[in-house]
Amino acid sequence: MSQSLIPREERKNRRKLVVSAISQMIFLVVVVGILFALFYWLKSAEHTRKEARTRTEAKAASIAEELLQAIESSDTSRIRDQYDLLKEIDPVNQSLRHLIWIASMITKDAPTSEKMKNELAPGDGQEGYGPSHFLAGQQMFAISHPTLEEGRQMLVHFRAAARSDKVSPAVHRYVGDVLFAMKQHGKAVQAYRKMKPLTADLQFRIATAIRHTDQGSKFLDEMRYASDLYEKQINANPSDDAVYVNWTRSLFHCGLVDKAETLLIARMKKDDNPFLRNALIQAYLAHLKFVGDFQRRKEMLQQICELDPDLKINPHTRKAFFELANHLVQENRFEEARAYYLISAKKIEFPISVKNNLAWVELMRPNGNLQEALKLADEAVAGSQAKVAGEVFGTRGQIHAKLGNWDLALVDLEKASMDAVEKSPSRLALAVVYRRLGKNKKAEQMFILAQSSFQSLDELSNTYPQ
């Protein structure tokens, strides 16, 4: 069909359509070209950034090595310089950020330290860096008397650390120790058993924890195994005192007290040192909790006092001196008892119990200083923070009676005759006080109530001033 036959208007529309199609194609080509150029630019920029970051991280790693060397050599100035450089780079690598945290604590940069701890060891334990959680847990583990909430937080950190392959399996021991302290002994055993290899110390912990579970019947077998492991260590290295002491501790827990004592004494004969003495003291102290025989207790207390005569090895030796003095008082060995009481209070302000007992000893000694006894008794009464015990009033009342201070003695002894655990001594003195104050009927009644070895009230009264 000839073009002339197409109406002009139609031709005009067709030309518009062709122009529009061409325009759209050109626009599409331009857009695609722009997108392609943008993509290429972005890829190139990303590559450049990665290269820059790689160089930065490599530089940070080099600074970190310098920082570690400075920390190992305790070079304070160098630590500060390298720490500032590393902190300025602000590396992405978590191990380097962990090092920044450590350095911030060394340099006492508290704001950075707090920031890094919150980032690397968050309190919920869900995220963070394993070694950082381990460090946070260790910091809390060093607290002397952590609260229950602090114990729970420790557990969060240690468990988070245990999930990391960058943390030593030793973390399971910390998990176990925290669980043990929280009295979750069964879970503590499970945590301890995750540690490899099994050492004597670890087996000792397992046995000790099992003792507090419903599987307590297995305790002896577990502790015997610990003892066997310690003995193998001793055979391999006979000079290791620490292992030797732990071996005797395990024997003690197995009930082999005499064997443990014999081994420690034999060891001390070869090398008498404070470490071994303390081990023997601790063994005696632990055994005292289960010994009811009077003579055996006294022998062990004597041994403790001889092992630590200057109270320099074990803080609990002081109690042994005090208890041994009490035993000597019961045997009427007042001079010796006085010496032991004085040692028990060595280098400290006399406790109320020591003041009272020393006052009693002075009262009972043949040539005791009654004025000194009264001074100590007054201090014992005045120093009692809570309700004054009947024994303290009884001691002072008896001293007043020996001094002939009848009215003062009456007040103290009437209190003691009601409240003291051992009432007879106070009641005997009170009977004499009643006699001296003319209350003869009361005196006779109190004498009978006291049940003394004196044949009569007259015989008793002759031992007091007229």
CSV table of C-alpha atoms in Angstrom, one decimal:
chain,number,residue,atom,x,y,z
A,1,MET,CA,0.0,0.0,0.0
A,2,SER,CA,1.5,3.4,-0.9
A,3,GLN,CA,2.5,5.7,2.0
A,4,SER,CA,0.4,8.4,0.4
A,5,LEU,CA,-2.6,6.3,1.2
A,6,ILE,CA,-1.9,6.5,5.0
A,7,PRO,CA,-3.6,9.5,6.5
A,8,ARG,CA,-1.3,12.3,7.6
A,9,GLU,CA,-2.5,12.1,11.2
A,10,GLU,CA,-1.7,8.4,11.3
A,11,ARG,CA,1.8,8.9,10.0
A,12,LYS,CA,2.3,11.6,12.6
A,13,ASN,CA,1.3,9.2,15.4
A,14,ARG,CA,3.6,6.5,14.1
A,15,ARG,CA,6.5,8.8,14.1
A,16,LYS,CA,5.8,9.8,17.7
A,17,LEU,CA,5.7,6.1,18.7
A,18,VAL,CA,9.0,5.4,17.0
A,19,VAL,CA,10.6,8.5,18.7
A,20,SER,CA,9.2,7.4,22.1
A,21,ALA,CA,10.5,3.9,21.7
A,22,ILE,CA,13.9,5.1,20.8
A,23,SER,CA,14.0,7.5,23.7
A,24,GLN,CA,13.0,4.8,26.1
A,25,MET,CA,15.7,2.5,24.8
A,26,ILE,CA,18.3,5.3,25.1
A,27,PHE,CA,17.1,6.0,28.7
A,28,LEU,CA,17.3,2.3,29.6
A,29,VAL,CA,20.8,2.1,28.2
A,30,VAL,CA,21.8,5.1,30.2
A,31,VAL,CA,20.3,3.8,33.4
A,32,VAL,CA,21.9,0.4,33.0
A,33,GLY,CA,25.2,2.1,32.3
A,34,ILE,CA,24.9,4.3,35.4
A,35,LEU,CA,23.9,1.3,37.5
A,36,PHE,CA,26.8,-0.7,36.1
A,37,ALA,CA,29.2,2.2,36.8
A,38,LEU,CA,27.8,2.6,40.3
A,39,PHE,CA,28.2,-1.1,41.0
A,40,TYR,CA,31.7,-1.1,39.7
A,41,TRP,CA,32.5,1.9,41.9
A,42,LEU,CA,31.0,0.4,45.0
A,43,LYS,CA,32.9,-2.8,44.4
A,44,SER,CA,36.1,-0.9,43.9
A,45,ALA,CA,35.4,1.2,47.0
A,46,GLU,CA,34.6,-1.9,49.1
A,47,HIS,CA,37.8,-3.5,47.9
A,48,THR,CA,39.7,-0.3,48.8
A,49,ARG,CA,38.1,-0.3,52.3
A,50,LYS,CA,38.9,-3.9,52.8
A,51,GLU,CA,42.5,-3.3,51.8
A,52,ALA,CA,42.7,-0.3,54.1
A,53,ARG,CA,41.1,-2.3,57.0
A,54,THR,CA,43.5,-5.2,56.4
A,55,ARG,CA,46.4,-2.9,56.6
A,56,THR,CA,45.0,-1.2,59.7
A,57,GLU,CA,44.4,-4.6,61.4
A,58,ALA,CA,47.9,-5.7,60.5
A,59,LYS,CA,49.3,-2.5,62.0
A,60,ALA,CA,47.1,-3.1,65.1
A,61,ALA,CA,48.4,-6.6,65.4
A,62,SER,CA,52.0,-5.4,65.2
A,63,ILE,CA,51.3,-2.8,68.0
A,64,ALA,CA,49.6,-5.5,70.0
A,65,GLU,CA,52.7,-7.6,69.9
A,66,GLU,CA,54.7,-4.6,71.2
A,67,LEU,CA,52.1,-4.0,73.9
A,68,LEU,CA,52.3,-7.6,75.0
A,69,GLN,CA,56.0,-7.5,75.3
A,70,ALA,CA,55.7,-4.3,77.3
A,71,ILE,CA,53.2,-5.9,79.7
A,72,GLU,CA,55.5,-8.9,80.1
A,73,SER,CA,58.4,-6.7,81.0
A,74,SER,CA,56.3,-4.4,83.2
A,75,ASP,CA,57.5,-1.4,81.1
A,76,THR,CA,54.9,1.2,82.3
A,77,SER,CA,55.9,3.9,79.9
A,78,ARG,CA,55.9,1.6,76.9
A,79,ILE,CA,52.6,0.1,77.9
A,80,ARG,CA,51.0,3.5,77.9
A,81,ASP,CA,52.4,4.4,74.5
A,82,GLN,CA,51.4,1.2,72.8
A,83,TYR,CA,48.0,1.2,74.5
A,84,ASP,CA,47.3,4.7,73.2
A,85,LEU,CA,48.2,3.7,69.7
A,86,LEU,CA,46.1,0.5,69.7
A,87,LYS,CA,43.1,2.3,71.2
A,88,GLU,CA,43.4,5.0,68.5
A,89,ILE,CA,43.2,2.4,65.8
A,90,ASP,CA,40.2,0.8,67.4
A,91,PRO,CA,40.6,-2.6,65.8
A,92,VAL,CA,37.7,-4.9,64.9
A,93,ASN,CA,39.4,-8.1,65.9
A,94,GLN,CA,38.0,-9.3,69.3
A,95,SER,CA,41.3,-10.6,70.6
A,96,LEU,CA,42.9,-7.2,70.0
A,97,ARG,CA,39.9,-5.5,71.7
A,98,HIS,CA,40.4,-7.9,74.6
A,99,LEU,CA,44.0,-6.8,74.9
A,100,ILE,CA,42.8,-3.2,74.9
A,101,TRP,CA,40.6,-4.1,77.9
A,102,ILE,CA,43.5,-5.7,79.8
A,103,ALA,CA,45.7,-2.7,79.0
A,104,SER,CA,43.0,-0.2,80.1
A,105,MET,CA,42.9,-2.0,83.5
A,106,ILE,CA,46.7,-1.8,83.8
A,107,THR,CA,46.8,1.9,82.9
A,108,LYS,CA,43.7,2.5,85.2
A,109,ASP,CA,41.7,3.9,82.2
A,110,ALA,CA,38.4,3.2,84.0
A,111,PRO,CA,36.0,4.6,81.2
A,112,THR,CA,37.6,2.5,78.5
A,113,SER,CA,37.8,-0.5,80.8
A,114,GLU,CA,34.1,-0.3,81.6
A,115,LYS,CA,33.2,0.2,77.9
A,116,MET,CA,35.3,-2.8,76.8
A,117,LYS,CA,33.9,-5.0,79.6
A,118,ASN,CA,30.3,-4.2,78.6
A,119,GLU,CA,31.1,-4.9,75.0
A,120,LEU,CA,33.2,-8.1,75.3
A,121,ALA,CA,31.6,-9.6,78.5
A,122,PRO,CA,28.0,-8.4,78.7
A,123,GLY,CA,26.2,-9.5,81.8
A,124,ASP,CA,23.6,-11.7,80.1
A,125,GLY,CA,26.4,-14.0,78.7
A,126,GLN,CA,24.6,-14.3,75.3
A,127,GLU,CA,27.2,-12.5,73.3
A,128,GLY,CA,30.8,-11.3,73.8
A,129,TYR,CA,34.2,-12.9,73.6
A,130,GLY,CA,35.0,-16.1,75.5
A,131,PRO,CA,38.4,-15.0,77.0
A,132,SER,CA,36.8,-11.8,78.1
A,133,HIS,CA,34.0,-13.6,79.9
A,134,PHE,CA,36.6,-15.8,81.5
A,135,LEU,CA,38.5,-12.7,82.7
A,136,ALA,CA,35.3,-11.1,84.0
A,137,GLY,CA,34.5,-14.3,85.9
A,138,GLN,CA,38.0,-14.4,87.4
A,139,GLN,CA,37.8,-10.9,88.6
A,140,MET,CA,34.6,-11.7,90.5
A,141,PHE,CA,36.0,-15.0,91.7
A,142,ALA,CA,38.7,-13.0,93.5
A,143,ILE,CA,36.0,-11.3,95.7
A,144,SER,CA,36.5,-12.5,99.3
A,145,HIS,CA,32.9,-13.0,100.3
A,146,PRO,CA,30.7,-12.8,97.1
A,147,THR,CA,27.0,-12.5,97.5
A,148,LEU,CA,24.6,-15.0,96.0
A,149,GLU,CA,23.9,-12.6,93.1
A,150,GLU,CA,27.6,-12.2,92.5
A,151,GLY,CA,27.9,-16.0,92.4
A,152,ARG,CA,25.2,-16.2,89.8
A,153,GLN,CA,26.9,-13.6,87.7
A,154,MET,CA,30.2,-15.4,87.9
A,155,LEU,CA,28.4,-18.5,86.7
A,156,VAL,CA,27.1,-16.6,83.7
A,157,HIS,CA,30.5,-15.4,82.7
A,158,PHE,CA,32.3,-18.8,83.2
A,159,ARG,CA,29.6,-20.7,81.3
A,160,ALA,CA,29.8,-18.2,78.5
A,161,ALA,CA,33.6,-18.7,78.5
A,162,ALA,CA,33.2,-22.5,78.5
A,163,ARG,CA,31.3,-22.3,75.2
A,164,SER,CA,34.3,-20.8,73.5
A,165,ASP,CA,37.1,-22.9,71.9
A,166,LYS,CA,39.5,-20.0,72.8
A,167,VAL,CA,39.3,-20.7,76.5
A,168,SER,CA,41.1,-23.4,78.4
A,169,PRO,CA,39.1,-26.4,79.7
A,170,ALA,CA,40.3,-25.2,83.1
A,171,VAL,CA,37.2,-22.9,83.0
A,172,HIS,CA,35.1,-26.0,84.0
A,173,ARG,CA,36.9,-26.0,87.3
A,174,TYR,CA,35.8,-22.5,88.0
A,175,VAL,CA,32.2,-23.4,87.0
A,176,GLY,CA,32.4,-26.3,89.4
A,177,ASP,CA,33.9,-24.2,92.2
A,178,VAL,CA,31.1,-21.6,91.9
A,179,LEU,CA,28.4,-24.3,91.8
A,180,PHE,CA,30.0,-25.9,94.9
A,181,ALA,CA,30.0,-22.6,96.8
A,182,MET,CA,26.3,-22.2,95.8
A,183,LYS,CA,25.7,-25.7,97.2
A,184,GLN,CA,24.7,-27.1,93.8
A,185,HIS,CA,27.1,-30.0,94.4
A,186,GLY,CA,25.6,-32.4,91.9
A,187,LYS,CA,26.1,-29.9,89.1
A,188,ALA,CA,29.6,-29.1,90.4
A,189,VAL,CA,30.5,-32.7,89.9
A,190,GLN,CA,29.3,-32.6,86.4
A,191,ALA,CA,31.4,-29.5,85.7
A,192,TYR,CA,34.5,-31.0,87.3
A,193,ARG,CA,34.2,-34.2,85.2
A,194,LYS,CA,34.4,-32.1,82.0
A,195,MET,CA,38.0,-31.3,82.7
A,196,LYS,CA,40.7,-33.4,81.1
A,197,PRO,CA,43.0,-34.9,82.1
A,198,LEU,CA,41.9,-36.1,85.5
A,199,THR,CA,44.3,-34.9,88.1
A,200,ALA,CA,44.6,-35.7,91.8
A,201,ASP,CA,43.5,-32.2,92.8
A,202,LEU,CA,40.5,-32.5,90.5
A,203,GLN,CA,39.5,-35.9,91.8
A,204,PHE,CA,39.8,-34.5,95.4
A,205,ARG,CA,37.3,-31.8,94.4
A,206,ILE,CA,35.0,-34.4,92.8
A,207,ALA,CA,35.0,-36.5,96.0
A,208,THR,CA,34.4,-33.5,98.2
A,209,ALA,CA,31.4,-32.5,96.1
A,210,ILE,CA,29.9,-36.0,95.9
A,211,ARG,CA,30.0,-36.1,99.7
A,212,HIS,CA,27.2,-33.5,99.7
A,213,THR,CA,25.0,-35.2,97.2
A,214,ASP,CA,22.5,-38.1,97.3
A,215,GLN,CA,25.4,-40.3,96.1
A,216,GLY,CA,27.4,-39.6,99.3
A,217,SER,CA,28.0,-43.4,99.7
A,218,LYS,CA,30.5,-43.1,96.9
A,219,PHE,CA,32.5,-40.5,98.7
A,220,LEU,CA,35.1,-42.9,100.2
A,221,ASP,CA,35.7,-44.6,96.9
A,222,GLU,CA,36.2,-41.3,95.2
A,223,MET,CA,38.5,-40.0,97.9
A,224,ARG,CA,40.5,-43.2,97.9
A,225,TYR,CA,41.0,-42.7,94.2
A,226,ALA,CA,42.2,-39.1,94.9
A,227,SER,CA,44.6,-40.5,97.5
A,228,ASP,CA,46.0,-43.0,95.0
A,229,LEU,CA,46.6,-40.3,92.4
A,230,TYR,CA,48.4,-38.2,95.0
A,231,GLU,CA,50.6,-41.1,96.0
A,232,LYS,CA,51.6,-41.7,92.3
A,233,GLN,CA,52.5,-38.0,92.1
A,234,ILE,CA,54.7,-38.3,95.2
A,235,ASN,CA,56.4,-41.4,93.9
A,236,ALA,CA,57.2,-39.4,90.7
A,237,ASN,CA,58.3,-36.3,92.6
A,238,PRO,CA,59.1,-37.1,96.2
A,239,SER,CA,60.2,-33.5,97.0
A,240,ASP,CA,56.9,-31.8,96.2
A,241,ASP,CA,55.6,-30.7,99.7
A,242,ALA,CA,52.3,-29.4,98.3
A,243,VAL,CA,51.3,-32.8,96.8
A,244,TYR,CA,52.5,-34.5,100.0
A,245,VAL,CA,50.3,-32.3,102.1
A,246,ASN,CA,47.3,-32.9,99.8
A,247,TRP,CA,48.0,-36.6,100.0
A,248,THR,CA,47.7,-36.5,103.8
A,249,ARG,CA,44.5,-34.5,103.5
A,250,SER,CA,43.0,-37.1,101.4
A,251,LEU,CA,44.1,-39.8,103.8
A,252,PHE,CA,42.5,-37.9,106.6
A,253,HIS,CA,39.2,-37.7,104.8
A,254,CYS,CA,39.4,-41.4,104.2
A,255,GLY,CA,39.5,-41.9,108.0
A,256,LEU,CA,43.2,-42.8,108.0
A,257,VAL,CA,44.0,-40.1,110.6
A,258,ASP,CA,47.0,-41.9,112.3
A,259,LYS,CA,48.6,-42.6,108.9
A,260,ALA,CA,48.2,-39.0,107.8
A,261,GLU,CA,49.7,-37.7,111.1
A,262,THR,CA,52.6,-40.1,110.9
A,263,LEU,CA,53.4,-39.2,107.4
A,264,LEU,CA,53.4,-35.5,108.1
A,265,ILE,CA,55.6,-35.9,111.3
A,266,ALA,CA,58.0,-38.0,109.3
A,267,ARG,CA,58.2,-35.4,106.6
A,268,MET,CA,58.8,-32.6,109.2
A,269,LYS,CA,61.7,-34.5,110.6
A,270,LYS,CA,63.4,-34.2,107.2
A,271,ASP,CA,62.4,-30.6,106.6
A,272,ASP,CA,60.6,-28.8,109.4
A,273,ASN,CA,59.1,-25.8,107.6
A,274,PRO,CA,56.0,-23.6,108.3
A,275,PHE,CA,54.1,-25.1,105.3
A,276,LEU,CA,54.3,-28.6,106.7
A,277,ARG,CA,53.5,-27.4,110.3
A,278,ASN,CA,50.5,-25.6,109.0
A,279,ALA,CA,49.3,-28.8,107.2
A,280,LEU,CA,49.6,-30.8,110.5
A,281,ILE,CA,47.8,-28.0,112.4
A,282,GLN,CA,45.0,-28.0,109.9
A,283,ALA,CA,44.7,-31.8,110.2
A,284,TYR,CA,44.5,-31.6,114.0
A,285,LEU,CA,41.9,-28.7,113.8
A,286,ALA,CA,39.8,-30.6,111.4
A,287,HIS,CA,40.0,-33.8,113.5
A,288,LEU,CA,39.1,-31.9,116.6
A,289,LYS,CA,35.5,-31.5,115.3
A,290,PHE,CA,35.0,-35.2,115.6
A,291,VAL,CA,36.9,-36.0,118.7
A,292,GLY,CA,34.9,-36.2,122.0
A,293,ASP,CA,37.5,-37.9,124.1
A,294,PHE,CA,38.8,-35.4,126.6
A,295,GLN,CA,42.4,-36.7,126.8
A,296,ARG,CA,42.8,-37.1,123.0
A,297,ARG,CA,41.5,-33.5,122.5
A,298,LYS,CA,44.0,-32.2,125.0
A,299,GLU,CA,46.8,-34.0,123.4
A,300,MET,CA,45.9,-32.6,119.9
A,301,LEU,CA,45.6,-29.1,121.3
A,302,GLN,CA,49.0,-29.5,122.9
A,303,GLN,CA,50.4,-30.5,119.6
A,304,ILE,CA,48.9,-27.5,117.8
A,305,CYS,CA,50.3,-25.1,120.4
A,306,GLU,CA,53.8,-26.7,120.2
A,307,LEU,CA,53.7,-26.5,116.4
A,308,ASP,CA,52.8,-22.8,116.4
A,309,PRO,CA,54.0,-21.3,119.8
A,310,ASP,CA,54.3,-17.8,118.5
A,311,LEU,CA,50.9,-17.7,116.7
A,312,LYS,CA,52.6,-17.0,113.3
A,313,ILE,CA,51.6,-20.0,111.2
A,314,ASN,CA,47.8,-20.5,111.5
A,315,PRO,CA,45.2,-18.0,112.7
A,316,HIS,CA,43.2,-20.7,114.4
A,317,THR,CA,46.1,-21.7,116.7
A,318,ARG,CA,44.9,-18.9,119.0
A,319,LYS,CA,41.7,-20.8,119.7
A,320,ALA,CA,43.7,-23.9,120.5
A,321,PHE,CA,45.7,-22.0,123.2
A,322,PHE,CA,42.4,-20.8,124.7
A,323,GLU,CA,40.7,-24.2,124.7
A,324,LEU,CA,43.8,-25.9,126.2
A,325,ALA,CA,43.9,-23.3,128.9
A,326,ASN,CA,40.2,-24.2,129.7
A,327,HIS,CA,41.2,-27.8,130.0
A,328,LEU,CA,44.0,-26.9,132.4
A,329,VAL,CA,41.6,-24.9,134.5
A,330,GLN,CA,39.5,-28.0,134.9
A,331,GLU,CA,42.5,-29.8,136.2
A,332,ASN,CA,43.3,-27.0,138.6
A,333,ARG,CA,46.5,-26.2,136.8
A,334,PHE,CA,46.0,-22.5,137.1
A,335,GLU,CA,49.5,-21.3,136.6
A,336,GLU,CA,49.8,-23.1,133.3
A,337,ALA,CA,46.3,-22.1,132.3
A,338,ARG,CA,47.2,-18.4,132.9
A,339,ALA,CA,50.2,-18.7,130.6
A,340,TYR,CA,48.1,-20.2,127.8
A,341,TYR,CA,45.4,-17.6,128.2
A,342,LEU,CA,48.0,-14.8,127.9
A,343,ILE,CA,49.4,-16.4,124.7
A,344,SER,CA,45.9,-16.7,123.3
A,345,ALA,CA,45.5,-13.0,123.6
A,346,LYS,CA,49.0,-12.1,122.4
A,347,LYS,CA,49.2,-8.9,120.3
A,348,ILE,CA,45.4,-8.3,120.4
A,349,GLU,CA,43.1,-6.6,122.7
A,350,PHE,CA,42.0,-9.1,125.3
A,351,PRO,CA,38.6,-10.6,124.2
A,352,ILE,CA,35.9,-10.6,126.8
A,353,SER,CA,36.2,-14.4,127.2
A,354,VAL,CA,40.0,-14.2,127.9
A,355,LYS,CA,39.5,-11.3,130.4
A,356,ASN,CA,36.9,-13.3,132.2
A,357,ASN,CA,38.9,-16.5,132.3
A,358,LEU,CA,42.1,-14.7,133.4
A,359,ALA,CA,40.2,-13.1,136.2
A,360,TRP,CA,38.9,-16.5,137.2
A,361,VAL,CA,42.5,-17.9,137.1
A,362,GLU,CA,43.8,-15.1,139.3
A,363,LEU,CA,41.0,-15.8,141.7
A,364,MET,CA,41.9,-19.5,141.9
A,365,ARG,CA,45.7,-19.2,142.0
A,366,PRO,CA,47.1,-19.6,145.6
A,367,ASN,CA,48.9,-16.2,145.3
A,368,GLY,CA,46.6,-14.7,142.7
A,369,ASN,CA,46.4,-10.9,142.4
A,370,LEU,CA,42.8,-10.2,143.4
A,371,GLN,CA,43.0,-6.5,142.4
A,372,GLU,CA,44.2,-7.4,139.0
A,373,ALA,CA,41.4,-10.1,138.8
A,374,LEU,CA,38.8,-7.5,139.7
A,375,LYS,CA,40.1,-5.1,137.1
A,376,LEU,CA,39.8,-7.8,134.4
A,377,ALA,CA,36.4,-8.8,135.6
A,378,ASP,CA,35.1,-5.2,135.5
A,379,GLU,CA,36.4,-4.9,131.9
A,380,ALA,CA,34.7,-8.1,131.0
A,381,VAL,CA,31.4,-6.9,132.3
A,382,ALA,CA,31.8,-3.4,130.7
A,383,GLY,CA,32.9,-4.8,127.4
A,384,SER,CA,30.0,-7.2,126.9
A,385,GLN,CA,28.0,-5.7,124.1
A,386,ALA,CA,24.9,-7.9,124.5
A,387,LYS,CA,23.3,-9.2,127.7
A,388,VAL,CA,26.2,-10.0,130.1
A,389,ALA,CA,26.5,-13.7,130.6
A,390,GLY,CA,26.0,-15.2,134.0
A,391,GLU,CA,29.6,-16.5,134.1
A,392,VAL,CA,31.0,-13.0,133.8
A,393,PHE,CA,28.9,-11.8,136.7
A,394,GLY,CA,29.8,-14.9,138.6
A,395,THR,CA,33.5,-14.3,138.2
A,396,ARG,CA,33.3,-10.8,139.4
A,397,GLY,CA,30.9,-11.6,142.3
A,398,GLN,CA,33.3,-14.3,143.5
A,399,ILE,CA,36.2,-11.9,143.4
A,400,HIS,CA,34.2,-9.3,145.4
A,401,ALA,CA,33.4,-12.0,147.9
A,402,LYS,CA,37.1,-13.0,148.3
A,403,LEU,CA,37.9,-9.3,148.8
A,404,GLY,CA,35.1,-9.0,151.4
A,405,ASN,CA,33.0,-6.6,149.3
A,406,TRP,CA,29.8,-8.3,150.4
A,407,ASP,CA,27.2,-5.8,149.1
A,408,LEU,CA,28.9,-5.7,145.6
A,409,ALA,CA,29.3,-9.5,145.6
A,410,LEU,CA,25.6,-9.9,146.4
A,411,VAL,CA,24.4,-8.1,143.3
A,412,ASP,CA,26.6,-10.1,140.9
A,413,LEU,CA,26.2,-13.4,142.5
A,414,GLU,CA,22.4,-13.3,142.7
A,415,LYS,CA,22.4,-12.7,138.9
A,416,ALA,CA,25.0,-15.5,138.3
A,417,SER,CA,23.2,-18.0,140.5
A,418,MET,CA,20.2,-17.8,138.1
A,419,ASP,CA,21.9,-17.3,134.7
A,420,ALA,CA,25.3,-19.0,134.8
A,421,VAL,CA,25.7,-22.4,133.0
A,422,GLU,CA,27.9,-23.7,135.9
A,423,LYS,CA,26.0,-22.3,138.9
A,424,SER,CA,27.7,-24.1,141.8
A,425,PRO,CA,30.7,-21.8,142.3
A,426,SER,CA,28.6,-18.7,142.3
A,427,ARG,CA,26.1,-20.3,144.7
A,428,LEU,CA,28.8,-21.3,147.1
A,429,ALA,CA,30.1,-17.8,147.2
A,430,LEU,CA,26.6,-16.4,147.5
A,431,ALA,CA,26.0,-18.7,150.5
A,432,VAL,CA,29.0,-17.1,152.2
A,433,VAL,CA,27.8,-13.6,151.3
A,434,TYR,CA,24.4,-14.3,152.8
A,435,ARG,CA,26.1,-15.5,156.0
A,436,ARG,CA,28.2,-12.4,156.2
A,437,LEU,CA,25.2,-10.2,155.6
A,438,GLY,CA,23.3,-12.0,158.4
A,439,LYS,CA,20.9,-13.9,156.1
A,440,ASN,CA,21.6,-17.2,157.7
A,441,LYS,CA,18.5,-19.1,156.5
A,442,LYS,CA,19.2,-18.1,152.9
A,443,ALA,CA,22.8,-19.0,153.4
A,444,GLU,CA,22.0,-22.5,154.4
A,445,GLN,CA,19.5,-23.0,151.6
A,446,MET,CA,22.0,-21.7,149.0
A,447,PHE,CA,24.7,-24.0,150.4
A,448,ILE,CA,22.5,-27.0,150.1
A,449,LEU,CA,21.5,-26.0,146.6
A,450,ALA,CA,25.1,-25.6,145.5
A,451,GLN,CA,25.9,-29.3,146.3
A,452,SER,CA,29.6,-28.7,147.2
A,453,SER,CA,32.3,-30.9,148.4
A,454,PHE,CA,32.5,-28.9,151.7
A,455,GLN,CA,31.2,-30.7,154.7
A,456,SER,CA,29.5,-27.6,156.1
A,457,LEU,CA,28.8,-23.9,155.5
A,458,ASP,CA,31.2,-23.1,158.3
A,459,GLU,CA,34.0,-24.9,156.6
A,460,LEU,CA,33.3,-23.0,153.4
A,461,SER,CA,33.1,-19.7,155.2
A,462,ASN,CA,36.5,-20.2,156.7
A,463,THR,CA,38.0,-19.8,153.2
A,464,TYR,CA,36.6,-16.2,152.9
A,465,PRO,CA,37.5,-13.0,154.8
A,466,GLN,CA,35.7,-12.5,158.2
